[in-house]
Short mmCIF file of C-alpha atoms in Angstrom, two decimals:
data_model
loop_
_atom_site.label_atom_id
_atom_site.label_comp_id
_atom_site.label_asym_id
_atom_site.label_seq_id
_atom_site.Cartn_x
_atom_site.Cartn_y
_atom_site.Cartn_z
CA UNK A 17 32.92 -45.90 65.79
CA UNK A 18 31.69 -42.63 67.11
CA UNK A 19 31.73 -40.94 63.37
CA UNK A 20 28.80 -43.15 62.36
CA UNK A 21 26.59 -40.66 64.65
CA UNK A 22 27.32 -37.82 62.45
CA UNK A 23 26.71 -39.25 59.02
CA UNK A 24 23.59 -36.75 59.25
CA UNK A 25 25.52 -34.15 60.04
CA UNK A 26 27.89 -34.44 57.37
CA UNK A 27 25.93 -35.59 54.59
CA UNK A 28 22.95 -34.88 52.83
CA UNK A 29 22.23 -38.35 51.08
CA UNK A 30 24.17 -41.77 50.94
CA UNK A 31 23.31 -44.09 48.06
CA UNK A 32 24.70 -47.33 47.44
CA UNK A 33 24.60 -49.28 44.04
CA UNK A 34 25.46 -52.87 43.58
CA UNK A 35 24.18 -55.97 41.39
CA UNK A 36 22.27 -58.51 43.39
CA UNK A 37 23.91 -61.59 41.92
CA UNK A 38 27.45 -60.40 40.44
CA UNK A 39 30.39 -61.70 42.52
CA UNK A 40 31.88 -58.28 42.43
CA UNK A 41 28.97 -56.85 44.45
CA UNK A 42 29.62 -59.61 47.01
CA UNK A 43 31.21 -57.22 49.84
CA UNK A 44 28.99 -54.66 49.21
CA UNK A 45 25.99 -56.79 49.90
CA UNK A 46 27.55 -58.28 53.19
CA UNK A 47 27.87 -54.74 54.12
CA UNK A 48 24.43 -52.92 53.30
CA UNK A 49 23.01 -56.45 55.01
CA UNK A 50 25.43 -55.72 58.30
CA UNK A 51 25.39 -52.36 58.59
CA UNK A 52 22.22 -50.63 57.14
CA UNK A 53 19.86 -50.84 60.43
CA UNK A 54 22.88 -49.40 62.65
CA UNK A 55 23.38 -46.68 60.38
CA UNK A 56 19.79 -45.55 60.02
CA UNK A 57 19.06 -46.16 63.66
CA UNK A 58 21.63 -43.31 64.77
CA UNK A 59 20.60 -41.09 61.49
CA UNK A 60 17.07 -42.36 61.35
CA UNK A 61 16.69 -38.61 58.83
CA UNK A 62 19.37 -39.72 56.72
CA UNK A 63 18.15 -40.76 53.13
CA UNK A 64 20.05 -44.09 52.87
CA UNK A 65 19.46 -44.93 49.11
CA UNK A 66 20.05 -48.50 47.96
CA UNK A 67 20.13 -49.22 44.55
CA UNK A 68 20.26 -52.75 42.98
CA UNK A 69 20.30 -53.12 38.95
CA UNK A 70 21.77 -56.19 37.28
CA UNK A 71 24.97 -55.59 36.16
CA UNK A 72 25.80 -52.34 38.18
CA UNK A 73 29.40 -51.87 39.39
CA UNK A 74 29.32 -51.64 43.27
CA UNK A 75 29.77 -47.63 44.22
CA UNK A 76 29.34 -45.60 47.22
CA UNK A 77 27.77 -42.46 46.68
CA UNK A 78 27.53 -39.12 49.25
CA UNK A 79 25.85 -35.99 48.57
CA UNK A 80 27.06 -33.36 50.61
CA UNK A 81 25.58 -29.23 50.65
CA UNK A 82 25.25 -27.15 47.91
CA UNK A 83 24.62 -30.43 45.79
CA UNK A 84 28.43 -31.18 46.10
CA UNK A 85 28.62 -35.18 45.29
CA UNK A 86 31.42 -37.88 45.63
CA UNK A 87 31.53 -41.09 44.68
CA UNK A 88 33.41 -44.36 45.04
CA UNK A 89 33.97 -47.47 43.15
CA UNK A 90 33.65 -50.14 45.46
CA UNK A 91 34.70 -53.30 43.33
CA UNK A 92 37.05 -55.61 45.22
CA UNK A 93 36.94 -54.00 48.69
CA UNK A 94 36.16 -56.02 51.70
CA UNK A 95 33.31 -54.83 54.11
CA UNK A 96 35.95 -53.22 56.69
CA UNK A 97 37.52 -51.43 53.17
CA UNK A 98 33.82 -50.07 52.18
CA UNK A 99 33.14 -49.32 55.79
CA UNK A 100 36.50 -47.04 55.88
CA UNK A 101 35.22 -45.52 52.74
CA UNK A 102 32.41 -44.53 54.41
CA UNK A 103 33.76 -42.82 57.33
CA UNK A 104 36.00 -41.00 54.46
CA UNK A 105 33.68 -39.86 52.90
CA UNK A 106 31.37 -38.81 56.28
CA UNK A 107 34.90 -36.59 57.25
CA UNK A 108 35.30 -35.00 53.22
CA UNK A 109 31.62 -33.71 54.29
CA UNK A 110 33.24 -32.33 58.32
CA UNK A 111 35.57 -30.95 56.44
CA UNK A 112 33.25 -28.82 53.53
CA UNK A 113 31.58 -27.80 56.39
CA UNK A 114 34.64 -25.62 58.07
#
């Protein structure tokens, strides 16, 4: 899992929303909770935004250059699913950059 090193690199801001208590936001707790302090130990300059608002559908959100944004609806993905997601979204912002 060498790409999570260059989340920085790639992107300029990763938010996360999700509802604390909603059943739908289930995976995407389990993964901020497993995999936030990795992620901002290797890109400790990375703004890692995590938003939690009752009723809010579960989305992934990268901001890349040039205020370039894409976004994913994370509602019935498992942690590995949202965790591929990520890295997706960390080589949309390798590619931009070429």
């Amino acid at each position: 899992m060498a790409w999570r090193s260059n989340v920085s690199r790639n992107l300029k801001e990763l938010r996360i929303l999700f509802c604390q208590t909603s059943p739908a936001s289930s995976s995407t707790r389990a993964f901020v909770e497993n995999n936030y302090k990795d992620l901002k130990t290797l890109n400790p300059k990375l703004p890692i935004l995590i938003r939690e608002c009752t009723g809010t559908e579960p989305q992934l959100w990268a901001r890349y250059d040039m205020g370039v944004e894409r976004g994913i609806r994370l509602e019935g993905m498992t942690e590995g699913q949202i965790l591929k997601s990520l890295e997706d979204l960390v080589k949309v912002g390798a590619a931009l950059k070429s």
